[in-house]
Short mmCIF file of C-alpha atoms in Angstrom, two decimals:
data_model
loop_
_atom_site.label_atom_id
_atom_site.label_comp_id
_atom_site.label_asym_id
_atom_site.label_seq_id
_atom_site.Cartn_x
_atom_site.Cartn_y
_atom_site.Cartn_z
CA UNK A 1 -0.02 0.02 0.06
CA UNK A 2 2.77 2.32 0.94
CA UNK A 3 5.95 1.15 -0.87
CA UNK A 4 9.29 2.25 0.60
CA UNK A 5 10.30 3.69 -2.69
CA UNK A 6 7.56 6.49 -2.37
CA UNK A 7 8.66 7.93 0.93
CA UNK A 8 12.02 7.51 2.49
CA UNK A 9 11.70 6.36 6.09
CA UNK A 10 12.93 8.81 8.74
CA UNK A 11 13.00 11.81 6.36
CA UNK A 12 11.09 15.03 6.50
CA UNK A 13 9.20 13.82 3.42
CA UNK A 14 8.01 10.80 5.33
CA UNK A 15 6.72 13.05 8.03
CA UNK A 16 5.01 15.31 5.53
CA UNK A 17 3.42 12.24 3.88
CA UNK A 18 2.17 10.85 7.24
CA UNK A 19 0.71 14.25 8.06
CA UNK A 20 -0.95 14.53 4.70
CA UNK A 21 -2.57 11.04 5.17
CA UNK A 22 -3.74 12.27 8.65
CA UNK A 23 -5.23 15.41 7.04
CA UNK A 24 -7.07 13.16 4.51
CA UNK A 25 -8.61 11.16 7.40
CA UNK A 26 -9.60 14.35 9.10
CA UNK A 27 -11.34 15.62 5.99
CA UNK A 28 -13.20 12.19 5.70
CA UNK A 29 -14.29 12.63 9.32
CA UNK A 30 -15.54 16.05 8.64
CA UNK A 31 -17.51 14.85 5.51
CA UNK A 32 -19.02 12.04 7.50
CA UNK A 33 -19.92 14.45 10.32
CA UNK A 34 -21.80 16.61 7.90
CA UNK A 35 -23.56 13.82 6.05
CA UNK A 36 -24.56 11.34 8.68
CA UNK A 37 -27.55 12.33 10.85
CA UNK A 38 -26.35 10.22 13.80
CA UNK A 39 -23.12 12.26 14.10
CA UNK A 40 -25.17 15.48 13.69
CA UNK A 41 -27.62 14.53 16.33
CA UNK A 42 -25.17 13.80 19.03
CA UNK A 43 -22.62 16.42 18.03
CA UNK A 44 -19.76 13.98 17.48
CA UNK A 45 -16.61 15.91 16.58
CA UNK A 46 -15.07 15.27 13.22
CA UNK A 47 -11.74 14.62 14.86
CA UNK A 48 -13.26 11.76 16.95
CA UNK A 49 -14.64 10.14 13.80
CA UNK A 50 -11.45 10.53 11.95
CA UNK A 51 -9.48 9.07 14.82
CA UNK A 52 -11.56 5.89 14.76
CA UNK A 53 -11.14 5.67 10.99
CA UNK A 54 -7.35 5.76 11.54
CA UNK A 55 -7.67 3.20 14.27
CA UNK A 56 -9.76 0.82 12.21
CA UNK A 57 -7.37 1.12 9.25
CA UNK A 58 -4.27 0.80 11.45
CA UNK A 59 -2.05 -2.13 12.01
CA UNK A 60 -4.09 -3.73 14.75
CA UNK A 61 -7.35 -4.15 12.82
CA UNK A 62 -7.32 -3.87 9.02
CA UNK A 63 -3.61 -3.20 8.51
CA UNK A 64 -4.03 -0.61 5.76
CA UNK A 65 -1.75 1.88 7.49
CA UNK A 66 1.78 0.55 8.42
CA UNK A 67 2.91 0.45 12.01
CA UNK A 68 5.67 3.22 11.30
CA UNK A 69 2.98 5.68 10.17
CA UNK A 70 0.67 5.09 13.11
CA UNK A 71 3.69 5.29 15.53
CA UNK A 72 4.50 8.62 14.04
CA UNK A 73 0.94 9.85 14.59
CA UNK A 74 1.23 8.52 18.07
CA UNK A 75 4.21 10.82 18.76
CA UNK A 76 2.40 13.94 17.66
CA UNK A 77 0.14 14.52 20.68
CA UNK A 78 3.15 15.12 23.00
CA UNK A 79 4.34 17.78 20.66
CA UNK A 80 0.94 19.30 19.65
CA UNK A 81 -0.18 19.56 23.29
CA UNK A 82 2.57 22.00 23.96
CA UNK A 83 1.29 24.14 21.10
CA UNK A 84 -2.20 23.97 22.58
CA UNK A 85 -0.97 24.98 26.12
CA UNK A 86 1.78 27.55 25.33
CA UNK A 87 -0.64 30.43 24.31
CA UNK A 88 -3.32 29.62 26.88
CA UNK A 89 -2.38 32.63 29.13
CA UNK A 90 -1.10 34.91 26.31
CA UNK A 91 -3.22 38.02 25.62
CA UNK A 92 -5.41 37.56 28.72
CA UNK A 93 -6.35 40.62 30.84
CA UNK A 94 -8.31 40.50 34.09
CA UNK A 95 -11.18 42.75 34.60
CA UNK A 96 -12.46 44.11 37.91
CA UNK A 97 -11.48 41.65 40.67
CA UNK A 98 -14.80 42.33 42.45
CA UNK A 99 -16.89 41.61 39.39
CA UNK A 100 -14.78 38.52 38.59
CA UNK A 101 -15.12 37.16 42.12
CA UNK A 102 -18.81 37.58 42.07
CA UNK A 103 -19.20 35.33 38.96
CA UNK A 104 -16.15 33.13 39.18
CA UNK A 105 -15.95 31.97 42.78
CA UNK A 106 -18.84 29.44 42.80
CA UNK A 107 -17.56 28.03 39.42
CA UNK A 108 -14.01 27.96 40.72
CA UNK A 109 -14.96 26.07 43.81
CA UNK A 110 -17.14 23.72 41.94
CA UNK A 111 -14.39 23.04 39.42
CA UNK A 112 -11.68 22.35 42.06
CA UNK A 113 -14.16 20.11 43.97
CA UNK A 114 -14.88 18.09 40.79
CA UNK A 115 -11.13 17.70 39.87
CA UNK A 116 -10.30 16.63 43.55
CA UNK A 117 -12.96 13.90 43.37
CA UNK A 118 -11.84 12.83 39.86
CA UNK A 119 -8.25 12.40 41.11
CA UNK A 120 -8.85 11.18 44.64
CA UNK A 121 -11.57 8.53 44.24
CA UNK A 122 -10.03 6.63 41.27
CA UNK A 123 -6.57 6.58 43.08
CA UNK A 124 -8.30 5.16 46.23
CA UNK A 125 -10.27 2.56 44.34
CA UNK A 126 -7.06 1.65 42.29
CA UNK A 127 -4.89 1.43 45.42
CA UNK A 128 -7.28 -0.50 47.63
CA UNK A 129 -8.85 -2.89 45.09
CA UNK A 130 -7.62 -2.75 41.45
CA UNK A 131 -3.88 -2.77 41.98
CA UNK A 132 -3.88 -5.74 44.43
CA UNK A 133 -6.53 -7.73 42.54
CA UNK A 134 -5.37 -7.19 38.97
CA UNK A 135 -1.60 -6.41 39.63
CA UNK A 136 -1.62 -3.40 37.40
CA UNK A 137 0.87 -0.55 37.50
CA UNK A 138 0.70 1.86 40.55
CA UNK A 139 -0.13 4.65 38.07
CA UNK A 140 -3.30 2.98 36.83
CA UNK A 141 -5.60 5.20 38.95
CA UNK A 142 -4.25 8.41 37.40
CA UNK A 143 -5.76 7.75 33.83
CA UNK A 144 -9.19 8.94 34.79
CA UNK A 145 -8.42 12.60 35.44
CA UNK A 146 -5.52 12.68 32.88
CA UNK A 147 -7.83 11.22 30.22
CA UNK A 148 -11.23 12.74 31.11
CA UNK A 149 -10.54 16.33 32.31
CA UNK A 150 -7.17 16.38 30.56
CA UNK A 151 -8.45 14.98 27.36
CA UNK A 152 -6.49 13.39 24.56
CA UNK A 153 -3.97 16.13 24.50
CA UNK A 154 -2.94 15.55 28.10
CA UNK A 155 -3.09 11.72 27.77
CA UNK A 156 -0.77 12.03 24.76
CA UNK A 157 1.44 14.47 26.23
CA UNK A 158 2.02 12.26 29.23
CA UNK A 159 3.52 9.46 27.13
CA UNK A 160 7.09 10.25 28.14
CA UNK A 161 6.15 10.71 31.75
CA UNK A 162 4.49 7.32 31.90
CA UNK A 163 7.53 5.82 30.11
CA UNK A 164 9.97 7.51 32.47
CA UNK A 165 8.03 6.28 35.49
CA UNK A 166 8.07 2.72 34.26
CA UNK A 167 4.69 2.18 32.56
CA UNK A 168 5.14 2.44 28.84
CA UNK A 169 1.65 1.32 28.16
CA UNK A 170 0.07 4.08 30.29
CA UNK A 171 -0.38 6.34 27.52
CA UNK A 172 -2.61 4.02 25.47
CA UNK A 173 -4.73 3.31 28.52
CA UNK A 174 -4.95 7.07 29.29
CA UNK A 175 -5.90 7.72 25.63
CA UNK A 176 -8.53 5.15 25.73
CA UNK A 177 -9.85 6.72 28.95
CA UNK A 178 -9.86 10.03 27.15
CA UNK A 179 -11.89 8.55 24.30
CA UNK A 180 -14.37 7.04 26.80
CA UNK A 181 -14.63 10.32 28.66
CA UNK A 182 -15.37 12.19 25.39
CA UNK A 183 -18.13 9.84 24.50
CA UNK A 184 -19.54 10.01 28.04
CA UNK A 185 -19.47 13.89 27.88
CA UNK A 186 -21.36 13.99 24.55
CA UNK A 187 -23.83 11.15 25.02
CA UNK A 188 -24.02 11.17 28.76
CA UNK A 189 -24.26 14.97 28.73
CA UNK A 190 -27.31 14.91 26.36
CA UNK A 191 -29.02 12.18 28.34
CA UNK A 192 -28.68 14.32 31.59
CA UNK A 193 -29.95 17.50 29.66
CA UNK A 194 -33.01 15.55 28.59
CA UNK A 195 -33.55 14.47 32.22
CA UNK A 196 -33.01 17.96 33.39
CA UNK A 197 -35.57 19.40 30.96
CA UNK A 198 -38.23 16.84 31.91
CA UNK A 199 -37.80 17.31 35.62
CA UNK A 200 -37.69 21.19 35.27
CA UNK A 201 -34.13 21.72 36.51
CA UNK A 202 -33.24 23.82 33.49
CA UNK A 203 -33.66 27.68 33.50
CA UNK A 204 -34.10 28.51 29.87
CA UNK A 205 -35.15 25.33 28.03
CA UNK A 206 -38.52 24.10 29.40
CA UNK A 207 -39.70 21.41 26.92
CA UNK A 208 -38.35 18.94 24.45
CA UNK A 209 -39.46 21.04 21.53
CA UNK A 210 -37.31 23.96 22.69
CA UNK A 211 -34.46 21.53 23.13
CA UNK A 212 -34.69 20.34 19.56
CA UNK A 213 -34.84 23.87 18.17
CA UNK A 214 -31.79 24.90 20.21
CA UNK A 215 -29.45 22.57 18.30
CA UNK A 216 -26.91 24.63 16.34
CA UNK A 217 -26.49 24.18 12.52
CA UNK A 218 -23.27 22.64 11.31
CA UNK A 219 -22.86 25.20 8.56
CA UNK A 220 -23.42 28.94 8.95
CA UNK A 221 -22.73 32.18 7.12
CA UNK A 222 -19.03 32.98 6.94
CA UNK A 223 -17.71 35.25 9.71
CA UNK A 224 -14.34 36.49 10.81
CA UNK A 225 -12.81 34.47 13.53
CA UNK A 226 -9.53 36.20 13.87
CA UNK A 227 -8.22 39.72 13.52
CA UNK A 228 -4.87 41.38 12.64
CA UNK A 229 -3.36 44.71 13.77
CA UNK A 230 -0.28 44.20 11.67
CA UNK A 231 0.16 45.00 8.09
CA UNK A 232 0.78 41.76 6.03
CA UNK A 233 3.80 43.54 4.50
CA UNK A 234 5.42 43.30 7.94
CA UNK A 235 4.43 39.73 8.81
CA UNK A 236 1.55 37.47 8.29
CA UNK A 237 -0.59 37.57 11.54
CA UNK A 238 -0.56 33.79 12.03
CA UNK A 239 3.31 33.87 11.64
CA UNK A 240 3.58 36.63 14.24
CA UNK A 241 1.43 34.80 16.78
CA UNK A 242 3.27 31.48 15.93
CA UNK A 243 6.47 33.28 16.86
CA UNK A 244 4.96 34.36 20.27
CA UNK A 245 4.10 30.69 20.82
CA UNK A 246 7.58 29.58 19.92
CA UNK A 247 9.08 31.97 22.53
CA UNK A 248 6.77 30.57 25.20
CA UNK A 249 7.77 27.06 24.33
CA UNK A 250 11.51 27.97 24.53
CA UNK A 251 10.93 29.63 27.86
CA UNK A 252 9.11 26.38 28.88
CA UNK A 253 12.11 24.23 27.76
CA UNK A 254 14.45 26.33 30.04
CA UNK A 255 12.01 26.07 32.99
CA UNK A 256 11.62 22.25 32.46
CA UNK A 257 15.45 21.87 32.61
CA UNK A 258 15.68 23.91 35.66
CA UNK A 259 12.99 22.02 37.47
CA UNK A 260 13.98 18.50 36.30
CA UNK A 261 16.41 17.84 39.10
CA UNK A 262 13.63 18.54 41.63
CA UNK A 263 10.73 16.99 39.74
CA UNK A 264 12.09 14.51 37.21
CA UNK A 265 9.79 13.67 34.31
CA UNK A 266 7.66 16.81 34.35
CA UNK A 267 6.30 17.30 30.86
CA UNK A 268 6.94 20.34 28.72
CA UNK A 269 3.40 21.47 28.18
CA UNK A 270 2.61 22.99 31.57
CA UNK A 271 6.01 24.60 31.57
CA UNK A 272 5.22 26.12 28.07
CA UNK A 273 2.00 27.43 29.59
CA UNK A 274 4.04 29.24 32.28
CA UNK A 275 6.33 30.42 29.62
CA UNK A 276 3.35 31.94 27.87
CA UNK A 277 2.48 33.71 31.13
CA UNK A 278 5.92 35.18 31.29
CA UNK A 279 5.65 36.38 27.71
CA UNK A 280 2.20 37.89 28.47
CA UNK A 281 3.53 39.76 31.53
CA UNK A 282 6.45 41.19 29.56
CA UNK A 283 4.37 42.13 26.52
CA UNK A 284 1.63 43.76 28.70
CA UNK A 285 4.11 46.34 29.70
CA UNK A 286 4.78 47.44 26.04
CA UNK A 287 2.81 48.95 23.24
CA UNK A 288 3.10 45.64 21.34
CA UNK A 289 0.52 43.93 23.56
CA UNK A 290 -2.32 45.33 21.54
CA UNK A 291 -0.94 43.33 18.40
CA UNK A 292 -1.99 40.14 20.18
CA UNK A 293 -5.27 38.68 18.97
CA UNK A 294 -6.68 36.00 21.26
CA UNK A 295 -8.83 34.66 18.44
CA UNK A 296 -5.80 33.99 16.17
CA UNK A 297 -4.05 32.16 19.10
CA UNK A 298 -7.29 30.05 19.49
CA UNK A 299 -7.22 29.16 15.82
CA UNK A 300 -3.69 27.95 16.17
CA UNK A 301 -4.60 25.97 19.35
CA UNK A 302 -7.74 24.57 17.55
CA UNK A 303 -5.66 23.42 14.49
CA UNK A 304 -3.12 21.67 16.83
CA UNK A 305 -5.94 20.06 18.84
CA UNK A 306 -7.87 18.66 15.88
CA UNK A 307 -4.69 16.82 14.60
CA UNK A 308 -3.76 15.94 18.12
CA UNK A 309 -7.10 14.09 18.69
CA UNK A 310 -6.97 12.23 15.36
CA UNK A 311 -3.45 11.17 15.86
CA UNK A 312 -3.99 10.14 19.56
CA UNK A 313 -7.07 7.98 18.85
CA UNK A 314 -5.59 6.36 15.66
CA UNK A 315 -2.38 5.32 17.57
CA UNK A 316 -4.10 3.58 20.55
CA UNK A 317 -2.56 0.23 21.11
CA UNK A 318 -5.55 -2.16 21.04
CA UNK A 319 -3.56 -5.15 22.64
CA UNK A 320 -2.76 -2.94 25.70
CA UNK A 321 -6.31 -1.80 25.91
CA UNK A 322 -7.50 -5.39 25.84
CA UNK A 323 -4.95 -6.21 28.60
CA UNK A 324 -6.33 -3.52 30.89
CA UNK A 325 -9.99 -3.74 29.86
CA UNK A 326 -11.61 -5.18 32.91
CA UNK A 327 -9.89 -2.83 35.52
CA UNK A 328 -10.51 0.10 33.27
CA UNK A 329 -14.22 -0.73 33.07
CA UNK A 330 -14.42 -0.97 36.77
CA UNK A 331 -12.65 2.34 37.30
CA UNK A 332 -14.74 4.01 34.66
CA UNK A 333 -18.03 2.84 36.24
CA UNK A 334 -16.99 4.02 39.70
CA UNK A 335 -15.95 7.38 38.18
CA UNK A 336 -19.27 7.77 36.46
CA UNK A 337 -21.16 7.16 39.72
CA UNK A 338 -18.99 9.81 41.47
CA UNK A 339 -19.51 12.21 38.61
CA UNK A 340 -23.37 11.78 38.79
CA UNK A 341 -23.32 12.24 42.50
CA UNK A 342 -21.15 15.41 42.20
CA UNK A 343 -23.37 16.87 39.48
CA UNK A 344 -26.78 16.30 41.11
CA UNK A 345 -25.85 16.82 44.73
CA UNK A 346 -23.33 19.57 44.69
CA UNK A 347 -24.58 21.43 41.72
CA UNK A 348 -27.78 22.77 43.31
CA UNK A 349 -25.99 23.45 46.52
CA UNK A 350 -23.12 25.39 45.01
CA UNK A 351 -25.01 27.62 42.64
CA UNK A 352 -27.84 29.91 43.99
CA UNK A 353 -29.21 30.46 40.48
CA UNK A 354 -29.27 28.48 37.24
CA UNK A 355 -27.51 25.54 38.86
CA UNK A 356 -28.06 23.09 36.02
CA UNK A 357 -26.47 25.45 33.41
CA UNK A 358 -23.60 26.20 35.69
CA UNK A 359 -23.11 22.49 36.46
CA UNK A 360 -23.51 21.13 32.86
CA UNK A 361 -20.59 23.14 31.42
CA UNK A 362 -18.33 21.64 34.12
CA UNK A 363 -19.64 18.08 33.56
CA UNK A 364 -18.76 18.38 29.86
CA UNK A 365 -15.25 19.79 30.68
CA UNK A 366 -14.68 17.12 33.34
CA UNK A 367 -15.31 14.30 30.91
CA UNK A 368 -14.05 15.62 27.61
CA UNK A 369 -12.85 19.00 26.52
CA UNK A 370 -13.84 22.58 26.85
CA UNK A 371 -15.66 22.43 23.51
CA UNK A 372 -17.93 19.65 25.00
CA UNK A 373 -18.77 21.61 27.98
CA UNK A 374 -19.64 24.76 25.96
CA UNK A 375 -21.61 22.56 23.44
CA UNK A 376 -23.72 21.21 26.44
CA UNK A 377 -24.21 24.66 27.75
CA UNK A 378 -25.21 26.09 24.37
CA UNK A 379 -27.82 23.28 24.14
CA UNK A 380 -29.66 24.28 27.39
CA UNK A 381 -28.82 28.02 27.09
CA UNK A 382 -28.64 28.69 23.33
CA UNK A 383 -28.67 32.44 23.68
CA UNK A 384 -26.37 32.57 26.79
CA UNK A 385 -28.99 34.23 28.90
CA UNK A 386 -27.56 32.87 32.18
CA UNK A 387 -24.43 33.86 33.80
CA UNK A 388 -22.94 30.31 33.35
CA UNK A 389 -20.75 31.15 30.33
CA UNK A 390 -19.36 34.29 31.90
CA UNK A 391 -18.51 32.60 35.24
CA UNK A 392 -17.00 29.68 33.42
CA UNK A 393 -14.71 31.97 31.39
CA UNK A 394 -13.73 34.09 34.46
CA UNK A 395 -12.67 30.99 36.38
CA UNK A 396 -10.49 29.65 33.67
CA UNK A 397 -7.24 31.59 34.48
CA UNK A 398 -7.41 30.41 38.12
CA UNK A 399 -8.20 26.78 37.20
CA UNK A 400 -7.01 25.64 33.89
CA UNK A 401 -3.13 26.29 34.54
CA UNK A 402 -3.37 23.72 37.49
CA UNK A 403 -5.97 21.11 36.92
CA UNK A 404 -7.82 19.46 34.06
CA UNK A 405 -4.59 18.88 32.31
CA UNK A 406 -2.52 21.64 33.96
CA UNK A 407 0.45 21.60 36.39
CA UNK A 408 -1.07 19.51 39.10
CA UNK A 409 -2.43 16.98 36.72
CA UNK A 410 1.10 16.50 35.30
CA UNK A 411 2.47 16.18 38.80
CA UNK A 412 0.06 13.54 40.08
CA UNK A 413 1.92 10.49 38.46
CA UNK A 414 5.18 11.56 40.14
CA UNK A 415 3.39 12.00 43.50
CA UNK A 416 1.86 8.55 43.16
CA UNK A 417 5.26 6.90 42.40
CA UNK A 418 6.85 8.89 45.35
CA UNK A 419 4.10 7.94 47.91
CA UNK A 420 1.53 5.66 46.54
CA UNK A 421 -2.04 5.71 45.11
CA UNK A 422 -3.90 5.50 48.54
CA UNK A 423 -1.89 8.24 50.21
CA UNK A 424 -2.21 10.63 47.25
CA UNK A 425 -5.98 9.67 46.81
CA UNK A 426 -6.64 10.50 50.52
CA UNK A 427 -4.65 13.70 50.06
CA UNK A 428 -6.96 14.86 47.30
CA UNK A 429 -10.10 13.90 49.25
CA UNK A 430 -8.77 16.06 52.11
CA UNK A 431 -8.42 18.94 49.55
CA UNK A 432 -12.04 18.42 48.47
CA UNK A 433 -13.11 18.70 52.17
CA UNK A 434 -11.11 21.96 52.46
CA UNK A 435 -12.81 23.26 49.30
CA UNK A 436 -16.13 22.65 50.77
CA UNK A 437 -15.25 24.25 54.11
CA UNK A 438 -13.99 27.36 52.35
CA UNK A 439 -17.03 27.37 50.10
CA UNK A 440 -19.30 27.11 53.20
CA UNK A 441 -17.50 29.90 55.03
CA UNK A 442 -17.90 32.20 51.94
CA UNK A 443 -21.63 31.28 51.79
CA UNK A 444 -21.25 29.52 48.44
CA UNK A 445 -21.99 25.95 49.43
CA UNK A 446 -25.23 25.54 51.45
CA UNK A 447 -26.69 22.20 52.52
CA UNK A 448 -30.29 23.58 52.59
CA UNK A 449 -30.38 25.05 49.23
CA UNK A 450 -32.10 22.01 47.70
CA UNK A 451 -35.76 22.89 47.78
CA UNK A 452 -35.35 26.45 46.58
CA UNK A 453 -33.23 25.38 43.67
CA UNK A 454 -35.62 22.67 42.28
CA UNK A 455 -32.94 19.94 42.73
CA UNK A 456 -33.39 16.34 43.28
#
């Protein structure tokens, strides 16, 4: 199918060819997404469809794509996730701290609580039951938060960390977990929305007909999604923003090298994000800060993320997934139960108004990616009439750098190897209690808010 004479192995031409094939798969996934009603109805991303196409055509099933090609795709997420994270804090400005705290604090507390549960409970279950019973690696309990909240990017980006810490198959398990989480976010989120509408938990959508009409069209009128303050005769806008991202990554490399003696195996992507923060602080003091366009940075992030997801899913090692299938199913089922309890119990008690809308965006993010969370929110609040989107956006700078694929997520495997799953799991459950205590003292979390908020 792919004779060696066409592409010389190990060359840049080989890489270009493999990327071109990956692009063809992504295009095919997009075409199927636009054509097949099932994919439309359940908002299945084109990159997810494309990833499964690559997996089916890969060496473990049909064998159309050679192992070398798929292995190259598998190495892309570790690189592309750095491109996704590096600009995360570039171009950001904080508004009024009083205004931000009013909207962001309940969301921030709720997000930290969810992540603490998503790290702590799987680690405890793994340490107490799964590791002794199935004799899996000590890091097994980390794959839920890394895969679900972290997504395919974080799971792929942790490949080197898992290998360094002695679990080479960890990345494939984490990527499988990420795929499960993404599907749970999409299908499970839509099921929960339908339940919420029927029981009257939603603030905007009040019946099934409204829910159907709230679904967004796949194709709309053309509109600008990035802007440039630079004349193209100076530099192309995407080139300028790519150069800023490059500087952030270089700073991240320096930081990674400096921290490595203290925290060995820390991946590059959280350090690149800190590098982006340093770039942002420096540029904010100059007149050039106004040249930064957040929308352009997001387009670059989006491009990297689309190819990342396709490459990550297509390169999943099916034999490793089969090996860990039973313990992964157990850990997944426990995590689903915890997530449902977290959503229905803490949501109404953390948010005084519009609890369902505030909670559903977090549920989508905790299982998949930000896009899934926003998609679920747009489904129940199509015109963004509630404060959920504003609060969610304001809490991002105080949450995303640390959890859901951030610095703390990257540190958890090292902590588990240093101590063990049980100790680290208990530690994160203690953190969840501390979050609840703080939220109670601030008047955010209230046990008796149930009846007034139409919760179960």
